[in-house]
């Protein structure tokens, strides 16, 4: 072992002068055989010259040819060998981007770094999400690469304090931009006034005056376009700054040459260059204001958490910063205050307003033993709350994190836009040159060609394309969060718009999930008390809703429960246990059939109860003797009927899945208006039902709340979890309904449809704008001034169209 470790630490000679070296951390090795196997797999990988694996250091030292294999491919080879390379995700705030081409360039530059698995940059939120292999690429490496590309980057921070600081910086930046815009306007207005005066028969300003006014606009106020263009070109791509700098510099340069040559009034385009720069700045100010409106949901959520909390410590009530509250601290909340933490009420009775967290418009009553959520407003009562989740683990913090991640993610349709943006600028510059040459060589009008070329450069900004998708996603996810709907990422939002079938798990989704015991029936030779006592004893400690109903009934009858032994859960069927030395079975009709238990003596009574929607739990001995059954009823959620009707009205097929018996399942389905029902489904078969619907051509959404729903949630096109369910279900799902209210489902699908419609509208207008504007500019039908105004308007119009989503009132249609 020691010899192998030592050998692994000394790198082997590598053939090829162009070989690179990378050291990958490796997890999962347990012995020398693991290291040997991984070395063998790596050395057989194409492009790898040599590989040495150290078990002690848990790393692989690899020499490879960068032209033949990339570092992420090497990590993939480690994974195929049965081990893993740990990775983490960096969330960075980016500044200095001006258009979609900037975001695409950053992704390309960062993606080329060794150890970077993926990079996604969002222009609207000015955030980047970079997944890196630990120990290979560091945050400093990524930030340095972004800075080399001409932008600034820093780790993104979340939370109320960070949000307030970021908002202060944005306001200061906005004030600075307004001052710069005002200065540009003051210098530009005389130029515009002179142009208007000439059109009305008057005289323009003398050329030297125009030069004096236009030069500060071009090279002081407009210097940002030169630095942006230089950084862009240095990074190997073009962006909006390149187009603006080229167009305005050409107009200023030709005009200056003519003034210096003594032509004081004719062929001067100073006003065009200055107006274009001023209009671009105006467009950016309006665009920034609109984007702040799109991000308003995040700011509203961040303001929910109070800065301080009153905590009981050492017999006194102390006021401390909210972030210093620890789990199990007792927090005192007065009437009208916001709860600083998630917790459980230990004393007092009140009502709380959770509208901004769950979307529930009415206050809900909370008593001792019931949970409360941080950020909610306490009503009329003084309460003492034991903190259960604080800081980053609180519900509010997780909601903010989810919404931020969703807003920073990219919809699949954005990939097409990114590819177009990457080639857009060089294509436009080429078209501009061809336009000038065409006018000059073919039409014999070089001056008209010059104006057309400048107009084409100015109008062809890819900003609108870059903002079309992310702004719509920002508004849609923010609107959803206000209504108690959490959308995990942009992909879930995009997929949900096409849903044609929704599968509901019955218990806890369509029903309250809090059944109560209604009937106990005993077979000949047994008594009802015996049946209830044995069934309750077998389920002691269980958290299943039916088990709680049985235990509550046994407690109400004052029955003493004997201990249970050899308990065995039978997934989707029931359980087996030993109680008082008797091996018993408790569960579904399926379990009785599998164990050859004859249920005929009580079948007629059980069937009558099932027709009423009751769930039957059969009790028998393992030797086949029937002891009886217990019947429980679960109340259908009030909003379930309306949700099903709204889905059907929107053309969506509702399907109910349940492990319950067919009669009880059809009774509930009939009450809700659901025609398609699949009963007695085992947990492992739920995913198969999803696949069956997909095979029929449906886009499937699965709605569930339990651990056993997770495979089906993952298999569906869109997984939708109830917020009252398990963390596993919510982690697997793309959408979470915070209140556990099926009435939110039509809203979730409706908002997705409206959001996707906005994305398509935005992309249509962004593409149409360029398809129409570029030929007009090339034909000489647009002046540079009009081109600049149209370019600024296109970006503002796209963001404003996304903001119209805020008028959406709800519903699936």
Coordinates of N, CA and C in Angstrom, one line a residue, residues 543-686:
X543 N -46.6 7.5 11.2 CA -47.0 8.8 10.9 C -48.0 8.8 9.7
X544 N -48.3 7.6 9.2 CA -49.3 7.5 8.0 C -50.6 8.1 8.5
X545 N -51.3 8.9 7.6 CA -52.6 9.4 7.9 C -53.6 8.4 8.4
X546 N -53.7 7.2 7.8 CA -54.6 6.2 8.2 C -54.2 5.7 9.6
X547 N -52.9 5.5 9.8 CA -52.5 5.0 11.1 C -52.9 6.0 12.2
X548 N -52.7 7.3 12.0 CA -53.1 8.3 12.9 C -54.6 8.3 13.2
X549 N -55.4 8.0 12.2 CA -56.9 7.9 12.4 C -57.2 6.7 13.3
X550 N -56.5 5.6 13.1 CA -56.8 4.4 13.9 C -56.3 4.6 15.3
X551 N -55.2 5.2 15.5 CA -54.7 5.4 16.9 C -55.5 6.4 17.6
X552 N -56.0 7.5 16.9 CA -56.9 8.4 17.5 C -58.2 7.7 18.0
X553 N -58.7 6.8 17.2 CA -60.0 6.1 17.6 C -59.7 5.2 18.8
X554 N -58.6 4.5 18.8 CA -58.3 3.6 19.9 C -58.1 4.4 21.2
X555 N -57.5 5.6 21.1 CA -57.3 6.5 22.3 C -58.7 6.9 22.7
X556 N -59.6 7.3 21.8 CA -60.9 7.7 22.2 C -61.7 6.6 22.9
X557 N -61.5 5.4 22.6 CA -62.2 4.3 23.2 C -61.5 3.8 24.5
X558 N -60.3 4.5 24.8 CA -59.6 4.1 26.1 C -59.0 2.8 26.0
X559 N -58.6 2.3 24.9 CA -58.0 1.0 24.8 C -56.5 1.0 25.1
X560 N -56.0 0.0 25.9 CA -54.6 -0.1 26.2 C -54.0 -0.9 25.1
X561 N -52.9 -0.4 24.6 CA -52.3 -1.0 23.4 C -51.1 -1.8 23.8
X562 N -51.1 -3.1 23.4 CA -49.9 -4.0 23.7 C -48.8 -3.6 22.8
X563 N -47.5 -4.0 23.2 CA -46.4 -3.7 22.3 C -46.4 -4.4 21.0
X564 N -45.7 -3.9 20.0 CA -45.6 -4.5 18.7 C -44.2 -5.0 18.5
X565 N -44.1 -6.2 17.8 CA -42.8 -6.7 17.5 C -42.8 -7.2 16.0
X566 N -41.5 -7.3 15.5 CA -41.3 -7.8 14.1 C -42.2 -7.0 13.1
X567 N -42.2 -5.7 13.3 CA -43.0 -4.8 12.3 C -42.3 -4.8 10.9
X568 N -43.1 -5.0 9.9 CA -42.6 -4.9 8.5 C -43.6 -4.1 7.7
X569 N -43.1 -3.1 7.1 CA -44.0 -2.3 6.2 C -44.0 -2.9 4.8
X570 N -45.1 -3.0 4.2 CA -45.3 -3.6 2.9 C -45.8 -2.5 1.9
X571 N -44.8 -1.9 1.2 CA -45.1 -0.7 0.4 C -46.3 -0.9 -0.5
X572 N -47.3 0.0 -0.3 CA -48.4 0.1 -1.2 C -49.5 -1.0 -0.8
X573 N -49.2 -1.8 0.2 CA -50.1 -2.9 0.5 C -50.6 -2.8 2.0
X574 N -49.7 -2.5 2.9 CA -50.0 -2.4 4.3 C -48.8 -2.8 5.2
X575 N -49.1 -3.7 6.2 CA -48.0 -4.0 7.1 C -48.2 -5.4 7.6
X576 N -47.1 -6.0 8.1 CA -47.2 -7.2 8.9 C -46.5 -7.0 10.2
X577 N -47.0 -7.6 11.3 CA -46.4 -7.4 12.6 C -46.8 -8.5 13.5
X578 N -46.2 -8.5 14.7 CA -46.5 -9.5 15.7 C -47.0 -8.8 16.9
X579 N -48.3 -9.0 17.3 CA -48.9 -8.4 18.5 C -49.5 -9.4 19.4
X580 N -49.1 -9.4 20.6 CA -49.5 -10.4 21.6 C -49.3 -11.8 21.1
X581 N -48.1 -12.0 20.5 CA -47.7 -13.3 20.0 C -48.4 -13.7 18.7
X582 N -49.3 -12.9 18.2 CA -50.1 -13.3 17.0 C -49.5 -12.5 15.8
X583 N -49.2 -13.3 14.7 CA -48.7 -12.6 13.5 C -49.9 -12.1 12.7
X584 N -50.0 -10.8 12.5 CA -51.2 -10.2 11.8 C -50.8 -9.5 10.6
X585 N -51.8 -9.3 9.7 CA -51.6 -8.5 8.5 C -52.7 -7.4 8.5
X586 N -52.3 -6.2 8.1 CA -53.2 -5.1 8.1 C -53.0 -4.4 6.8
X587 N -54.0 -4.2 5.9 CA -53.8 -3.5 4.7 C -54.9 -3.6 3.7
X588 N -54.5 -3.5 2.4 CA -55.5 -3.4 1.3 C -56.0 -4.7 0.9
X589 N -57.1 -4.7 0.0 CA -57.6 -5.9 -0.5 C -56.5 -6.7 -1.3
X590 N -55.6 -5.9 -2.0 CA -54.5 -6.6 -2.7 C -53.7 -7.4 -1.8
X591 N -53.4 -7.0 -0.5 CA -52.6 -7.7 0.4 C -53.4 -9.0 0.8
X592 N -54.7 -8.9 1.0 CA -55.5 -10.0 1.4 C -55.5 -11.1 0.3
X593 N -55.6 -10.6 -1.0 CA -55.6 -11.6 -2.1 C -54.2 -12.3 -2.2
X594 N -53.1 -11.5 -2.0 CA -51.8 -12.1 -2.1 C -51.5 -13.1 -1.0
X595 N -52.1 -12.9 0.2 CA -51.9 -13.8 1.3 C -53.0 -14.8 1.4
X596 N -53.9 -14.9 0.4 CA -55.0 -15.9 0.4 C -55.9 -15.8 1.6
X597 N -56.2 -14.6 2.0 CA -57.2 -14.4 3.1 C -58.6 -14.2 2.4
X598 N -59.5 -15.0 2.9 CA -60.9 -15.0 2.4 C -61.7 -13.9 3.1
X599 N -62.1 -12.9 2.3 CA -62.8 -11.7 2.9 C -64.3 -11.8 2.7
X600 N -64.8 -12.9 2.1 CA -66.2 -13.0 1.7 C -67.2 -12.7 2.9
X601 N -66.9 -13.1 4.1 CA -67.9 -12.9 5.2 C -68.3 -11.4 5.4
X602 N -67.3 -10.5 5.1 CA -67.6 -9.1 5.3 C -67.6 -8.3 4.0
X603 N -67.5 -9.0 2.9 CA -67.3 -8.3 1.6 C -68.4 -7.4 1.2
X604 N -69.7 -7.8 1.5 CA -70.8 -7.0 1.1 C -70.9 -5.7 1.9
X605 N -70.6 -5.7 3.2 CA -70.6 -4.5 4.0 C -69.5 -3.6 3.6
X606 N -68.3 -4.2 3.4 CA -67.1 -3.4 2.9 C -67.4 -2.7 1.6
X607 N -68.1 -3.4 0.7 CA -68.4 -2.8 -0.6 C -69.3 -1.7 -0.5
X608 N -70.3 -1.8 0.4 CA -71.2 -0.7 0.6 C -70.5 0.6 1.1
X609 N -69.6 0.4 2.0 CA -68.8 1.5 2.6 C -67.9 2.1 1.5
X610 N -67.3 1.2 0.7 CA -66.4 1.7 -0.4 C -67.2 2.6 -1.4
X611 N -68.4 2.2 -1.7 CA -69.3 3.0 -2.6 C -69.5 4.4 -2.0
X612 N -69.4 4.6 -0.7 CA -69.5 5.9 -0.1 C -68.2 6.6 -0.1
X613 N -67.1 6.0 -0.6 CA -65.8 6.7 -0.7 C -64.9 6.4 0.5
X614 N -65.3 5.4 1.3 CA -64.5 5.0 2.5 C -63.3 4.1 2.1
X615 N -62.2 4.3 2.8 CA -61.0 3.4 2.6 C -61.1 2.3 3.6
X616 N -60.9 1.0 3.1 CA -61.1 -0.2 3.9 C -59.7 -0.7 4.2
X617 N -59.4 -1.0 5.5 CA -58.2 -1.6 6.0 C -58.6 -3.0 6.5
X618 N -58.2 -4.0 5.9 CA -58.5 -5.4 6.3 C -57.5 -5.9 7.3
X619 N -58.0 -6.6 8.3 CA -57.1 -7.2 9.4 C -57.3 -8.7 9.4
X620 N -56.2 -9.4 9.4 CA -56.2 -10.8 9.3 C -55.0 -11.4 10.0
X621 N -55.1 -12.7 10.4 CA -53.9 -13.3 10.9 C -53.1 -13.9 9.8
X622 N -51.8 -14.1 10.0 CA -50.9 -14.5 8.9 C -51.3 -15.9 8.4
X623 N -52.0 -16.7 9.3 CA -52.4 -18.0 8.8 C -53.7 -18.0 7.9
X624 N -54.2 -16.8 7.6 CA -55.3 -16.7 6.7 C -56.7 -16.5 7.4
X625 N -56.7 -16.4 8.7 CA -58.0 -16.2 9.4 C -58.3 -14.7 9.3
X626 N -59.5 -14.3 8.8 CA -60.0 -13.0 8.8 C -60.4 -12.5 10.2
X627 N -60.0 -11.3 10.6 CA -60.4 -10.8 11.9 C -61.4 -9.7 11.7
X628 N -61.4 -8.9 10.6 CA -62.3 -7.8 10.4 C -61.7 -6.7 9.5
X629 N -62.4 -5.6 9.5 CA -61.8 -4.5 8.8 C -62.2 -3.1 9.5
X630 N -61.4 -2.1 9.1 CA -61.7 -0.8 9.6 C -61.9 0.1 8.4
X631 N -62.8 1.1 8.5 CA -63.1 2.0 7.4 C -62.8 3.4 7.8
X632 N -62.2 4.2 7.0 CA -61.8 5.6 7.2 C -62.3 6.4 6.1
X633 N -62.7 7.7 6.4 CA -63.1 8.6 5.4 C -62.2 9.8 5.4
X634 N -61.8 10.3 4.2 CA -61.0 11.5 4.1 C -61.8 12.5 3.4
X635 N -61.7 13.7 3.9 CA -62.5 14.8 3.3 C -61.9 15.4 2.0
X636 N -62.7 15.5 1.0 CA -62.1 16.2 -0.2 C -61.9 17.6 0.0
X637 N -60.8 18.1 -0.5 CA -60.4 19.6 -0.3 C -61.5 20.4 -1.0
X638 N -61.8 21.5 -0.4 CA -62.9 22.4 -0.9 C -62.5 22.9 -2.3
X639 N -61.2 23.2 -2.5 CA -60.8 23.8 -3.8 C -60.6 22.8 -4.9
X640 N -60.6 21.5 -4.5 CA -60.3 20.4 -5.5 C -61.3 20.4 -6.7
X641 N -62.6 20.6 -6.3 CA -63.6 20.5 -7.4 C -63.4 21.7 -8.4
X642 N -63.2 22.9 -7.9 CA -62.9 24.0 -8.8 C -61.7 23.9 -9.6
X643 N -60.6 23.3 -9.0 CA -59.4 23.1 -9.7 C -59.6 22.1 -10.9
X644 N -60.3 21.0 -10.6 CA -60.5 20.0 -11.7 C -61.4 20.6 -12.8
X645 N -62.4 21.4 -12.4 CA -63.3 22.0 -13.4 C -62.5 23.0 -14.3
X646 N -61.6 23.8 -13.6 CA -60.8 24.8 -14.4 C -59.9 24.1 -15.3
X647 N -59.3 23.0 -14.9 CA -58.4 22.3 -15.8 C -59.1 21.7 -17.0
X648 N -60.3 21.1 -16.8 CA -61.1 20.6 -17.9 C -61.5 21.7 -18.8
X649 N -61.9 22.9 -18.3 CA -62.3 24.0 -19.2 C -61.1 24.4 -20.0
X650 N -59.9 24.2 -19.5 CA -58.7 24.6 -20.3 C -58.2 23.5 -21.2
X651 N -58.9 22.4 -21.3 CA -58.6 21.3 -22.2 C -57.5 20.4 -21.6
X652 N -57.4 20.4 -20.3 CA -56.4 19.5 -19.6 C -57.1 18.3 -19.1
X653 N -56.6 17.1 -19.3 CA -57.3 15.9 -18.8 C -56.8 15.6 -17.4
X654 N -57.7 15.5 -16.4 CA -57.3 15.2 -15.0 C -57.4 13.6 -14.8
X655 N -56.4 13.1 -14.2 CA -56.3 11.7 -13.9 C -56.0 11.5 -12.4
X656 N -56.7 10.6 -11.8 CA -56.4 10.3 -10.3 C -55.7 9.0 -10.2
X657 N -54.6 9.0 -9.4 CA -53.9 7.7 -9.1 C -54.0 7.5 -7.6
X658 N -54.2 6.3 -7.2 CA -54.3 6.0 -5.7 C -54.0 4.6 -5.4
X659 N -53.5 4.3 -4.3 CA -53.3 2.9 -3.9 C -54.6 2.4 -3.2
X660 N -55.6 3.2 -3.1 CA -56.9 2.9 -2.5 C -57.6 1.9 -3.4
X661 N -58.7 1.3 -2.8 CA -59.5 0.3 -3.6 C -60.3 1.1 -4.6
X662 N -60.7 0.3 -5.7 CA -61.4 1.0 -6.8 C -62.7 1.7 -6.4
X663 N -63.5 1.1 -5.6 CA -64.8 1.7 -5.2 C -64.6 3.1 -4.5
X664 N -63.7 3.1 -3.5 CA -63.5 4.3 -2.8 C -62.9 5.4 -3.8
X665 N -61.9 4.9 -4.6 CA -61.3 5.8 -5.6 C -62.3 6.4 -6.5
X666 N -63.2 5.6 -7.1 CA -64.2 6.1 -8.0 C -65.3 7.0 -7.3
X667 N -65.5 6.8 -6.0 CA -66.4 7.6 -5.3 C -65.9 9.0 -5.2
X668 N -64.6 9.1 -4.8 CA -63.9 10.5 -4.7 C -63.8 11.1 -6.1
X669 N -63.5 10.3 -7.1 CA -63.3 10.9 -8.4 C -64.7 11.4 -9.0
X670 N -65.7 10.6 -8.7 CA -67.1 11.1 -9.1 C -67.5 12.4 -8.5
X671 N -67.1 12.6 -7.2 CA -67.5 13.8 -6.5 C -66.7 15.0 -7.1
X672 N -65.5 14.7 -7.7 CA -64.7 15.8 -8.2 C -64.9 16.0 -9.7
X673 N -65.6 15.0 -10.4 CA -65.7 15.1 -11.8 C -64.6 14.6 -12.6
X674 N -63.8 13.7 -12.0 CA -62.7 13.1 -12.7 C -63.1 11.8 -13.3
X675 N -62.9 11.6 -14.6 CA -63.4 10.4 -15.2 C -62.3 9.2 -15.3
X676 N -61.1 9.6 -15.4 CA -60.0 8.6 -15.5 C -59.4 8.4 -14.2
X677 N -59.5 7.1 -13.7 CA -59.1 6.8 -12.4 C -58.3 5.5 -12.5
X678 N -57.1 5.4 -11.8 CA -56.3 4.2 -11.7 C -56.1 3.9 -10.2
X679 N -56.8 2.8 -9.7 CA -56.7 2.5 -8.3 C -55.8 1.3 -8.0
X680 N -55.5 1.1 -6.7 CA -54.6 0.1 -6.2 C -53.3 0.1 -7.0
X681 N -52.7 1.3 -7.1 CA -51.4 1.5 -7.7 C -50.3 1.5 -6.6
X682 N -49.3 0.6 -6.9 CA -48.2 0.6 -5.9 C -47.3 1.8 -6.2
X683 N -46.6 2.2 -5.1 CA -45.7 3.4 -5.3 C -44.7 3.3 -6.5
X684 N -44.2 2.1 -6.7 CA -43.2 1.9 -7.8 C -43.9 1.9 -9.2
X685 N -45.2 1.8 -9.2 CA -45.9 1.7 -10.5 C -46.4 3.1 -10.9
X686 N -46.3 4.1 -10.0 CA -46.8 5.4 -10.4 C -46.1 6.0 -11.6

